Amino acid sequence: MAKRKKEREPELARALNAVRRLVRGLRSAAEAVERELSVSAAQLFVLRELDQVPDQSVKDLAAVTMTTHSTVSQVVGQLIAKGLVTRTPDASDGRRAALRVTRPGAALVKRSPKVIQADLIEGFAALRPTERRGLANGLEKWLAASGFSHVPSRMLFDKPLLTKRKSRGK
């Protein structure tokens, strides 16, 4: 008869189950947004932020969404292509482009649900400062120990541009 493996730490099961619930909740919310609104959850997050504070730049949006300039630029480009956002030169600074939600974009925001990113931000803010630091430190260390340090941090639900797949050598 095969020997049973040593019981694992209860903290490991709790952590993995928490990650599973988080991923499942995120996936479910993202799929609902795409199904109902025909935009990604990342696009809706940017659209809502821009609707709250118009005339932001890509740099401004990157700061407020806590992600990179290139990620937000890609999402904004998708929103412009869908006619939900416009980009115009800033009247006070010609080097800066101001982004604004269009009428169809505003209508979409009005009928949209609250974005899951807002729930995560509010939930994190509800933790005590020591819990926030401990959670952030612990997650970073866990990712590093699991070999995920190299994975870039992108906006939740951002769909990367399709790239050619490397062919497998035969």
PDB file of C-alpha atoms in Angstrom:
ATOM      1  CA  MET A   1       0.000   0.000   0.000  1.00  0.00           C
ATOM      2  CA  ALA A   2       1.356   3.423  -0.903  1.00  0.00           C
ATOM      3  CA  LYS A   3       2.368   5.688   1.924  1.00  0.00           C
ATOM      4  CA  ARG A   4       0.235   8.788   2.410  1.00  0.00           C
ATOM      5  CA  LYS A   5       2.047  12.024   1.804  1.00  0.00           C
ATOM      6  CA  LYS A   6       2.789  14.092   4.841  1.00  0.00           C
ATOM      7  CA  GLU A   7      -0.068  16.475   5.623  1.00  0.00           C
ATOM      8  CA  ARG A   8       0.656  19.955   4.291  1.00  0.00           C
ATOM      9  CA  GLU A   9       0.487  23.115   6.323  1.00  0.00           C
ATOM     10  CA  PRO A  10      -3.045  24.406   6.904  1.00  0.00           C
ATOM     11  CA  GLU A  11      -1.804  27.878   5.937  1.00  0.00           C
ATOM     12  CA  LEU A  12      -0.899  26.572   2.475  1.00  0.00           C
ATOM     13  CA  ALA A  13      -4.421  25.269   1.921  1.00  0.00           C
ATOM     14  CA  ARG A  14      -5.883  28.554   3.161  1.00  0.00           C
ATOM     15  CA  ALA A  15      -3.612  30.597   0.893  1.00  0.00           C
ATOM     16  CA  LEU A  16      -4.243  28.458  -2.191  1.00  0.00           C
ATOM     17  CA  ASN A  17      -7.983  28.489  -1.570  1.00  0.00           C
ATOM     18  CA  ALA A  18      -7.902  32.265  -1.200  1.00  0.00           C
ATOM     19  CA  VAL A  19      -6.032  32.581  -4.514  1.00  0.00           C
ATOM     20  CA  ARG A  20      -8.531  30.217  -6.163  1.00  0.00           C
ATOM     21  CA  ARG A  21     -11.472  32.267  -4.887  1.00  0.00           C
ATOM     22  CA  LEU A  22      -9.794  35.473  -6.016  1.00  0.00           C
ATOM     23  CA  VAL A  23      -9.081  34.141  -9.505  1.00  0.00           C
ATOM     24  CA  ARG A  24     -12.581  32.692  -9.830  1.00  0.00           C
ATOM     25  CA  GLY A  25     -14.186  35.949  -8.673  1.00  0.00           C
ATOM     26  CA  LEU A  26     -12.030  38.003 -11.026  1.00  0.00           C
ATOM     27  CA  ARG A  27     -12.728  35.716 -13.979  1.00  0.00           C
ATOM     28  CA  SER A  28     -16.469  35.702 -13.299  1.00  0.00           C
ATOM     29  CA  ALA A  29     -16.619  39.502 -13.015  1.00  0.00           C
ATOM     30  CA  ALA A  30     -14.540  39.975 -16.170  1.00  0.00           C
ATOM     31  CA  GLU A  31     -16.678  37.564 -18.194  1.00  0.00           C
ATOM     32  CA  ALA A  32     -19.890  39.276 -17.032  1.00  0.00           C
ATOM     33  CA  VAL A  33     -18.580  42.708 -18.081  1.00  0.00           C
ATOM     34  CA  GLU A  34     -17.516  41.450 -21.508  1.00  0.00           C
ATOM     35  CA  ARG A  35     -20.782  39.619 -22.057  1.00  0.00           C
ATOM     36  CA  GLU A  36     -22.990  42.542 -20.976  1.00  0.00           C
ATOM     37  CA  LEU A  37     -21.026  45.536 -22.283  1.00  0.00           C
ATOM     38  CA  SER A  38     -18.694  44.231 -25.022  1.00  0.00           C
ATOM     39  CA  VAL A  39     -15.678  45.826 -23.362  1.00  0.00           C
ATOM     40  CA  SER A  40     -13.004  44.237 -21.202  1.00  0.00           C
ATOM     41  CA  ALA A  41     -12.972  44.845 -17.460  1.00  0.00           C
ATOM     42  CA  ALA A  42      -9.682  46.737 -17.939  1.00  0.00           C
ATOM     43  CA  GLN A  43     -11.358  49.001 -20.494  1.00  0.00           C
ATOM     44  CA  LEU A  44     -14.297  49.592 -18.151  1.00  0.00           C
ATOM     45  CA  PHE A  45     -11.936  50.428 -15.270  1.00  0.00           C
ATOM     46  CA  VAL A  46     -10.120  53.047 -17.363  1.00  0.00           C
ATOM     47  CA  LEU A  47     -13.396  54.363 -18.777  1.00  0.00           C
ATOM     48  CA  ARG A  48     -14.882  54.806 -15.286  1.00  0.00           C
ATOM     49  CA  GLU A  49     -11.743  56.557 -14.011  1.00  0.00           C
ATOM     50  CA  LEU A  50     -11.776  58.886 -17.007  1.00  0.00           C
ATOM     51  CA  ASP A  51     -15.521  59.532 -16.606  1.00  0.00           C
ATOM     52  CA  GLN A  52     -14.944  60.614 -12.986  1.00  0.00           C
ATOM     53  CA  VAL A  53     -12.061  62.940 -13.874  1.00  0.00           C
ATOM     54  CA  PRO A  54     -12.082  64.057 -17.535  1.00  0.00           C
ATOM     55  CA  ASP A  55      -9.127  65.451 -19.471  1.00  0.00           C
ATOM     56  CA  GLN A  56      -6.548  63.134 -17.941  1.00  0.00           C
ATOM     57  CA  SER A  57      -3.461  62.075 -19.836  1.00  0.00           C
ATOM     58  CA  VAL A  58      -2.297  58.491 -20.274  1.00  0.00           C
ATOM     59  CA  LYS A  59       0.325  59.240 -17.618  1.00  0.00           C
ATOM     60  CA  ASP A  60      -2.398  60.424 -15.216  1.00  0.00           C
ATOM     61  CA  LEU A  61      -4.466  57.295 -15.862  1.00  0.00           C
ATOM     62  CA  ALA A  62      -1.432  55.056 -15.344  1.00  0.00           C
ATOM     63  CA  ALA A  63      -0.938  56.583 -11.905  1.00  0.00           C
ATOM     64  CA  VAL A  64      -4.595  56.332 -10.904  1.00  0.00           C
ATOM     65  CA  THR A  65      -4.948  52.737 -12.168  1.00  0.00           C
ATOM     66  CA  MET A  66      -1.598  51.778 -10.600  1.00  0.00           C
ATOM     67  CA  THR A  67      -0.194  50.315 -13.784  1.00  0.00           C
ATOM     68  CA  THR A  68       2.262  51.150 -16.542  1.00  0.00           C
ATOM     69  CA  HIS A  69       2.037  53.848 -19.163  1.00  0.00           C
ATOM     70  CA  SER A  70       2.237  51.308 -21.988  1.00  0.00           C
ATOM     71  CA  THR A  71      -0.575  49.172 -20.564  1.00  0.00           C
ATOM     72  CA  VAL A  72      -2.906  52.154 -20.151  1.00  0.00           C
ATOM     73  CA  SER A  73      -1.920  53.449 -23.587  1.00  0.00           C
ATOM     74  CA  GLN A  74      -2.962  50.140 -25.133  1.00  0.00           C
ATOM     75  CA  VAL A  75      -6.306  50.119 -23.275  1.00  0.00           C
ATOM     76  CA  VAL A  76      -6.972  53.759 -24.194  1.00  0.00           C
ATOM     77  CA  GLY A  77      -6.212  52.953 -27.841  1.00  0.00           C
ATOM     78  CA  GLN A  78      -8.835  50.196 -27.720  1.00  0.00           C
ATOM     79  CA  LEU A  79     -11.377  52.587 -26.182  1.00  0.00           C
ATOM     80  CA  ILE A  80     -10.656  55.201 -28.864  1.00  0.00           C
ATOM     81  CA  ALA A  81     -11.085  52.557 -31.585  1.00  0.00           C
ATOM     82  CA  LYS A  82     -14.496  51.678 -30.098  1.00  0.00           C
ATOM     83  CA  GLY A  83     -15.541  55.344 -30.076  1.00  0.00           C
ATOM     84  CA  LEU A  84     -15.808  55.466 -26.285  1.00  0.00           C
ATOM     85  CA  VAL A  85     -12.928  57.922 -25.683  1.00  0.00           C
ATOM     86  CA  THR A  86     -11.439  60.841 -27.612  1.00  0.00           C
ATOM     87  CA  ARG A  87      -7.897  62.174 -27.518  1.00  0.00           C
ATOM     88  CA  THR A  88      -7.323  65.883 -28.169  1.00  0.00           C
ATOM     89  CA  PRO A  89      -4.309  68.138 -27.724  1.00  0.00           C
ATOM     90  CA  ASP A  90      -4.337  69.889 -24.360  1.00  0.00           C
ATOM     91  CA  ALA A  91      -5.068  73.602 -24.837  1.00  0.00           C
ATOM     92  CA  SER A  92      -2.572  74.649 -22.140  1.00  0.00           C
ATOM     93  CA  ASP A  93       0.214  72.190 -23.047  1.00  0.00           C
ATOM     94  CA  GLY A  94       0.522  71.067 -26.670  1.00  0.00           C
ATOM     95  CA  ARG A  95       2.804  68.176 -25.685  1.00  0.00           C
ATOM     96  CA  ARG A  96       0.040  66.616 -23.611  1.00  0.00           C
ATOM     97  CA  ALA A  97      -3.031  64.823 -24.960  1.00  0.00           C
ATOM     98  CA  ALA A  98      -6.256  65.090 -22.976  1.00  0.00           C
ATOM     99  CA  LEU A  99      -8.583  62.113 -22.903  1.00  0.00           C
ATOM    100  CA  ARG A 100     -12.329  62.429 -22.605  1.00  0.00           C
ATOM    101  CA  VAL A 101     -15.226  59.988 -22.503  1.00  0.00           C
ATOM    102  CA  THR A 102     -17.571  60.314 -25.496  1.00  0.00           C
ATOM    103  CA  ARG A 103     -21.377  60.268 -25.230  1.00  0.00           C
ATOM    104  CA  PRO A 104     -21.513  56.538 -26.031  1.00  0.00           C
ATOM    105  CA  GLY A 105     -18.749  55.976 -23.450  1.00  0.00           C
ATOM    106  CA  ALA A 106     -20.676  57.909 -20.800  1.00  0.00           C
ATOM    107  CA  ALA A 107     -23.831  55.934 -21.598  1.00  0.00           C
ATOM    108  CA  LEU A 108     -21.885  52.691 -21.198  1.00  0.00           C
ATOM    109  CA  VAL A 109     -20.516  53.837 -17.827  1.00  0.00           C
ATOM    110  CA  LYS A 110     -24.037  54.723 -16.634  1.00  0.00           C
ATOM    111  CA  ARG A 111     -25.368  51.249 -17.344  1.00  0.00           C
ATOM    112  CA  SER A 112     -22.256  49.415 -16.130  1.00  0.00           C
ATOM    113  CA  PRO A 113     -21.798  47.662 -12.801  1.00  0.00           C
ATOM    114  CA  LYS A 114     -19.184  48.717 -10.294  1.00  0.00           C
ATOM    115  CA  VAL A 115     -15.777  47.481 -11.434  1.00  0.00           C
ATOM    116  CA  ILE A 116     -14.187  44.624  -9.491  1.00  0.00           C
ATOM    117  CA  GLN A 117     -10.952  46.624  -9.236  1.00  0.00           C
ATOM    118  CA  ALA A 118     -12.798  49.185  -7.075  1.00  0.00           C
ATOM    119  CA  ASP A 119     -13.955  46.394  -4.743  1.00  0.00           C
ATOM    120  CA  LEU A 120     -10.373  45.129  -4.426  1.00  0.00           C
ATOM    121  CA  ILE A 121      -9.036  48.637  -3.744  1.00  0.00           C
ATOM    122  CA  GLU A 122     -11.738  49.309  -1.137  1.00  0.00           C
ATOM    123  CA  GLY A 123     -11.221  45.906   0.458  1.00  0.00           C
ATOM    124  CA  PHE A 124      -7.475  46.464   0.719  1.00  0.00           C
ATOM    125  CA  ALA A 125      -8.043  49.926   2.214  1.00  0.00           C
ATOM    126  CA  ALA A 126     -10.259  48.334   4.897  1.00  0.00           C
ATOM    127  CA  LEU A 127      -7.244  46.402   6.242  1.00  0.00           C
ATOM    128  CA  ARG A 128      -5.063  47.852   8.964  1.00  0.00           C
ATOM    129  CA  PRO A 129      -1.787  49.378   7.695  1.00  0.00           C
ATOM    130  CA  THR A 130       0.235  46.514   9.207  1.00  0.00           C
ATOM    131  CA  GLU A 131      -2.037  43.979   7.463  1.00  0.00           C
ATOM    132  CA  ARG A 132      -1.650  45.808   4.124  1.00  0.00           C
ATOM    133  CA  ARG A 133       2.144  45.828   4.433  1.00  0.00           C
ATOM    134  CA  GLY A 134       2.235  42.194   5.541  1.00  0.00           C
ATOM    135  CA  LEU A 135      -0.052  41.072   2.716  1.00  0.00           C
ATOM    136  CA  ALA A 136       1.914  42.991   0.068  1.00  0.00           C
ATOM    137  CA  ASN A 137       5.256  41.721   1.396  1.00  0.00           C
ATOM    138  CA  GLY A 138       4.001  38.159   1.724  1.00  0.00           C
ATOM    139  CA  LEU A 139       2.534  38.048  -1.776  1.00  0.00           C
ATOM    140  CA  GLU A 140       5.723  39.451  -3.306  1.00  0.00           C
ATOM    141  CA  LYS A 141       7.860  36.916  -1.439  1.00  0.00           C
ATOM    142  CA  TRP A 142       5.517  34.047  -2.376  1.00  0.00           C
ATOM    143  CA  LEU A 143       5.638  35.014  -6.052  1.00  0.00           C
ATOM    144  CA  ALA A 144       9.426  35.280  -5.952  1.00  0.00           C
ATOM    145  CA  ALA A 145       9.789  31.909  -4.223  1.00  0.00           C
ATOM    146  CA  SER A 146       7.410  30.360  -6.773  1.00  0.00           C
ATOM    147  CA  GLY A 147       9.383  31.695  -9.739  1.00  0.00           C
ATOM    148  CA  PHE A 148       6.917  34.399 -10.792  1.00  0.00           C
ATOM    149  CA  SER A 149       9.128  37.439 -10.151  1.00  0.00           C
ATOM    150  CA  HIS A 150       9.731  37.908 -13.878  1.00  0.00           C
ATOM    151  CA  VAL A 151       6.015  38.052 -14.782  1.00  0.00           C
ATOM    152  CA  PRO A 152       5.128  41.652 -15.638  1.00  0.00           C
ATOM    153  CA  SER A 153       2.425  43.362 -13.641  1.00  0.00           C
ATOM    154  CA  ARG A 154      -0.270  44.513 -16.026  1.00  0.00           C
ATOM    155  CA  MET A 155      -3.721  45.911 -15.526  1.00  0.00           C
ATOM    156  CA  LEU A 156      -6.247  43.316 -14.392  1.00  0.00           C
ATOM    157  CA  PHE A 157      -8.137  41.907 -17.380  1.00  0.00           C
ATOM    158  CA  ASP A 158      -5.900  43.656 -19.900  1.00  0.00           C
ATOM    159  CA  LYS A 159      -5.717  41.515 -22.973  1.00  0.00           C
ATOM    160  CA  PRO A 160      -2.192  41.640 -24.375  1.00  0.00           C
ATOM    161  CA  LEU A 161      -1.790  42.163 -28.070  1.00  0.00           C
ATOM    162  CA  LEU A 162      -1.583  38.872 -29.878  1.00  0.00           C
ATOM    163  CA  THR A 163       1.925  37.923 -30.813  1.00  0.00           C
ATOM    164  CA  LYS A 164       3.137  35.185 -33.082  1.00  0.00           C
ATOM    165  CA  ARG A 165       3.646  31.974 -31.203  1.00  0.00           C
ATOM    166  CA  LYS A 166       7.084  30.499 -31.320  1.00  0.00           C
ATOM    167  CA  SER A 167       7.044  27.282 -33.252  1.00  0.00           C
ATOM    168  CA  ARG A 168       8.138  24.236 -31.374  1.00  0.00           C
ATOM    169  CA  GLY A 169      11.194  22.577 -32.793  1.00  0.00           C
ATOM    170  CA  LYS A 170      10.580  19.038 -33.998  1.00  0.00           C
TER     171      LYS A 170
END
